[in-house]
Amino acid sequence: QVQLVESGGGLVQPGGSLRLSCAASGSIFSINSMGWYRQAPGKQRELVAVITSGGSTNYADSVKGRFTISRDNAKNTVALQMNSLKPEDTAVYYCNALVRPRPGISTAYWGQGTQVTVSS
């Protein structure tokens, strides 16, 4: 059993900043990657950013230069620093982790989601 606990969502004005955090706990042998997805009303869930255990990162084109993903492997946490927020960033943000609960098995886990609203 693995749980992902998210925090940091809220309401901000355009141009503002938020920092999302996610902590994984439970039966974890190792974590291959952690990342953030988002889903806006009427749209498909999309990848925002992902980071591997080795520190490699990938970002959606729409957030490059504004968002930064980071992780602490020892604590099994991941964070997303969001700057210069735009109304189109409004969505429910979900933490994701690709977890090895034991050697030889990989399973994707999701957090419960946290609302980010960017509005003046």
PDB file of C-alpha atoms in Angstrom, residues 47-120:
ATOM      1  CA  LEU A  47       1.545  15.856 -17.988  1.00  0.00           C
ATOM      2  CA  VAL A  48       2.952  18.994 -16.383  1.00  0.00           C
ATOM      3  CA  ALA A  49       6.400  17.877 -15.232  1.00  0.00           C
ATOM      4  CA  VAL A  50       8.226  14.702 -14.261  1.00  0.00           C
ATOM      5  CA  ILE A  51      11.535  13.943 -12.580  1.00  0.00           C
ATOM      6  CA  THR A  52      13.385  10.626 -12.436  1.00  0.00           C
ATOM      7  CA  SER A  53      15.349   9.204  -9.544  1.00  0.00           C
ATOM      8  CA  GLY A  54      18.478  10.334 -11.356  1.00  0.00           C
ATOM      9  CA  GLY A  55      17.278  13.923 -11.587  1.00  0.00           C
ATOM     10  CA  SER A  56      16.308  14.106 -15.261  1.00  0.00           C
ATOM     11  CA  THR A  57      13.310  16.362 -15.882  1.00  0.00           C
ATOM     12  CA  ASN A  58      10.695  16.914 -18.553  1.00  0.00           C
ATOM     13  CA  TYR A  59       8.160  19.726 -18.779  1.00  0.00           C
ATOM     14  CA  ALA A  60       5.113  20.470 -20.829  1.00  0.00           C
ATOM     15  CA  ASP A  61       5.840  23.208 -23.358  1.00  0.00           C
ATOM     16  CA  SER A  62       3.177  25.389 -21.790  1.00  0.00           C
ATOM     17  CA  VAL A  63       5.010  25.575 -18.439  1.00  0.00           C
ATOM     18  CA  LYS A  64       8.666  25.646 -19.471  1.00  0.00           C
ATOM     19  CA  GLY A  65      10.463  28.588 -17.929  1.00  0.00           C
ATOM     20  CA  ARG A  66       7.737  29.117 -15.337  1.00  0.00           C
ATOM     21  CA  PHE A  67       7.513  25.851 -13.375  1.00  0.00           C
ATOM     22  CA  THR A  68      10.301  23.931 -11.669  1.00  0.00           C
ATOM     23  CA  ILE A  69      10.061  20.366 -10.389  1.00  0.00           C
ATOM     24  CA  SER A  70      12.359  19.004  -7.695  1.00  0.00           C
ATOM     25  CA  ARG A  71      12.566  15.950  -5.462  1.00  0.00           C
ATOM     26  CA  ASP A  72      14.187  14.619  -2.350  1.00  0.00           C
ATOM     27  CA  ASN A  73      14.868  10.933  -2.918  1.00  0.00           C
ATOM     28  CA  ALA A  74      15.676  10.271   0.734  1.00  0.00           C
ATOM     29  CA  LYS A  75      12.302  11.626   1.844  1.00  0.00           C
ATOM     30  CA  ASN A  76      10.282  10.382  -1.164  1.00  0.00           C
ATOM     31  CA  THR A  77       8.925  13.845  -1.821  1.00  0.00           C
ATOM     32  CA  VAL A  78       8.429  15.946  -4.928  1.00  0.00           C
ATOM     33  CA  ALA A  79       7.627  19.632  -5.269  1.00  0.00           C
ATOM     34  CA  LEU A  80       6.428  21.875  -8.068  1.00  0.00           C
ATOM     35  CA  GLN A  81       7.290  25.557  -7.873  1.00  0.00           C
ATOM     36  CA  MET A  82       4.872  27.477 -10.091  1.00  0.00           C
ATOM     37  CA  ASN A  83       5.706  31.070 -10.994  1.00  0.00           C
ATOM     38  CA  SER A  84       4.114  33.592 -13.340  1.00  0.00           C
ATOM     39  CA  LEU A  85       0.824  31.760 -13.125  1.00  0.00           C
ATOM     40  CA  LYS A  86      -1.777  32.280 -15.833  1.00  0.00           C
ATOM     41  CA  PRO A  87      -5.546  31.719 -15.819  1.00  0.00           C
ATOM     42  CA  GLU A  88      -5.032  28.793 -18.187  1.00  0.00           C
ATOM     43  CA  ASP A  89      -3.040  27.057 -15.435  1.00  0.00           C
ATOM     44  CA  THR A  90      -6.279  26.625 -13.504  1.00  0.00           C
ATOM     45  CA  ALA A  91      -6.829  22.902 -12.985  1.00  0.00           C
ATOM     46  CA  VAL A  92      -6.803  20.083 -10.497  1.00  0.00           C
ATOM     47  CA  TYR A  93      -3.184  19.035 -10.056  1.00  0.00           C
ATOM     48  CA  TYR A  94      -2.349  15.401  -9.322  1.00  0.00           C
ATOM     49  CA  CYS A  95       0.846  13.960  -7.938  1.00  0.00           C
ATOM     50  CA  ASN A  96       2.028  10.775  -9.625  1.00  0.00           C
ATOM     51  CA  ALA A  97       4.709   8.270  -8.685  1.00  0.00           C
ATOM     52  CA  LEU A  98       6.008   5.184 -10.434  1.00  0.00           C
ATOM     53  CA  VAL A  99       6.786   2.946  -7.483  1.00  0.00           C
ATOM     54  CA  ARG A 100       8.518  -0.377  -6.989  1.00  0.00           C
ATOM     55  CA  PRO A 101       6.805  -1.818  -3.886  1.00  0.00           C
ATOM     56  CA  ARG A 102       9.238  -4.708  -4.184  1.00  0.00           C
ATOM     57  CA  PRO A 103      11.868  -5.734  -6.721  1.00  0.00           C
ATOM     58  CA  GLY A 104      10.505  -6.595 -10.151  1.00  0.00           C
ATOM     59  CA  ILE A 105       7.165  -4.793  -9.864  1.00  0.00           C
ATOM     60  CA  SER A 106       6.347  -1.215 -10.880  1.00  0.00           C
ATOM     61  CA  THR A 107       3.007   0.430 -10.183  1.00  0.00           C
ATOM     62  CA  ALA A 108       1.722   3.938 -10.809  1.00  0.00           C
ATOM     63  CA  TYR A 109       0.094   5.724  -7.877  1.00  0.00           C
ATOM     64  CA  TRP A 110      -1.888   8.946  -7.793  1.00  0.00           C
ATOM     65  CA  GLY A 111      -2.596  11.560  -5.192  1.00  0.00           C
ATOM     66  CA  GLN A 112      -6.096  12.803  -4.486  1.00  0.00           C
ATOM     67  CA  GLY A 113      -5.618  16.034  -6.428  1.00  0.00           C
ATOM     68  CA  THR A 114      -5.369  19.634  -5.301  1.00  0.00           C
ATOM     69  CA  GLN A 115      -7.171  22.590  -6.856  1.00  0.00           C
ATOM     70  CA  VAL A 116      -5.166  25.453  -8.323  1.00  0.00           C
ATOM     71  CA  THR A 117      -7.183  28.479  -9.382  1.00  0.00           C
ATOM     72  CA  VAL A 118      -5.616  31.505 -11.083  1.00  0.00           C
ATOM     73  CA  SER A 119      -8.046  34.393 -11.274  1.00  0.00           C
ATOM     74  CA  SER A 120      -8.139  38.133 -10.738  1.00  0.00           C
TER      75      SER A 120
END
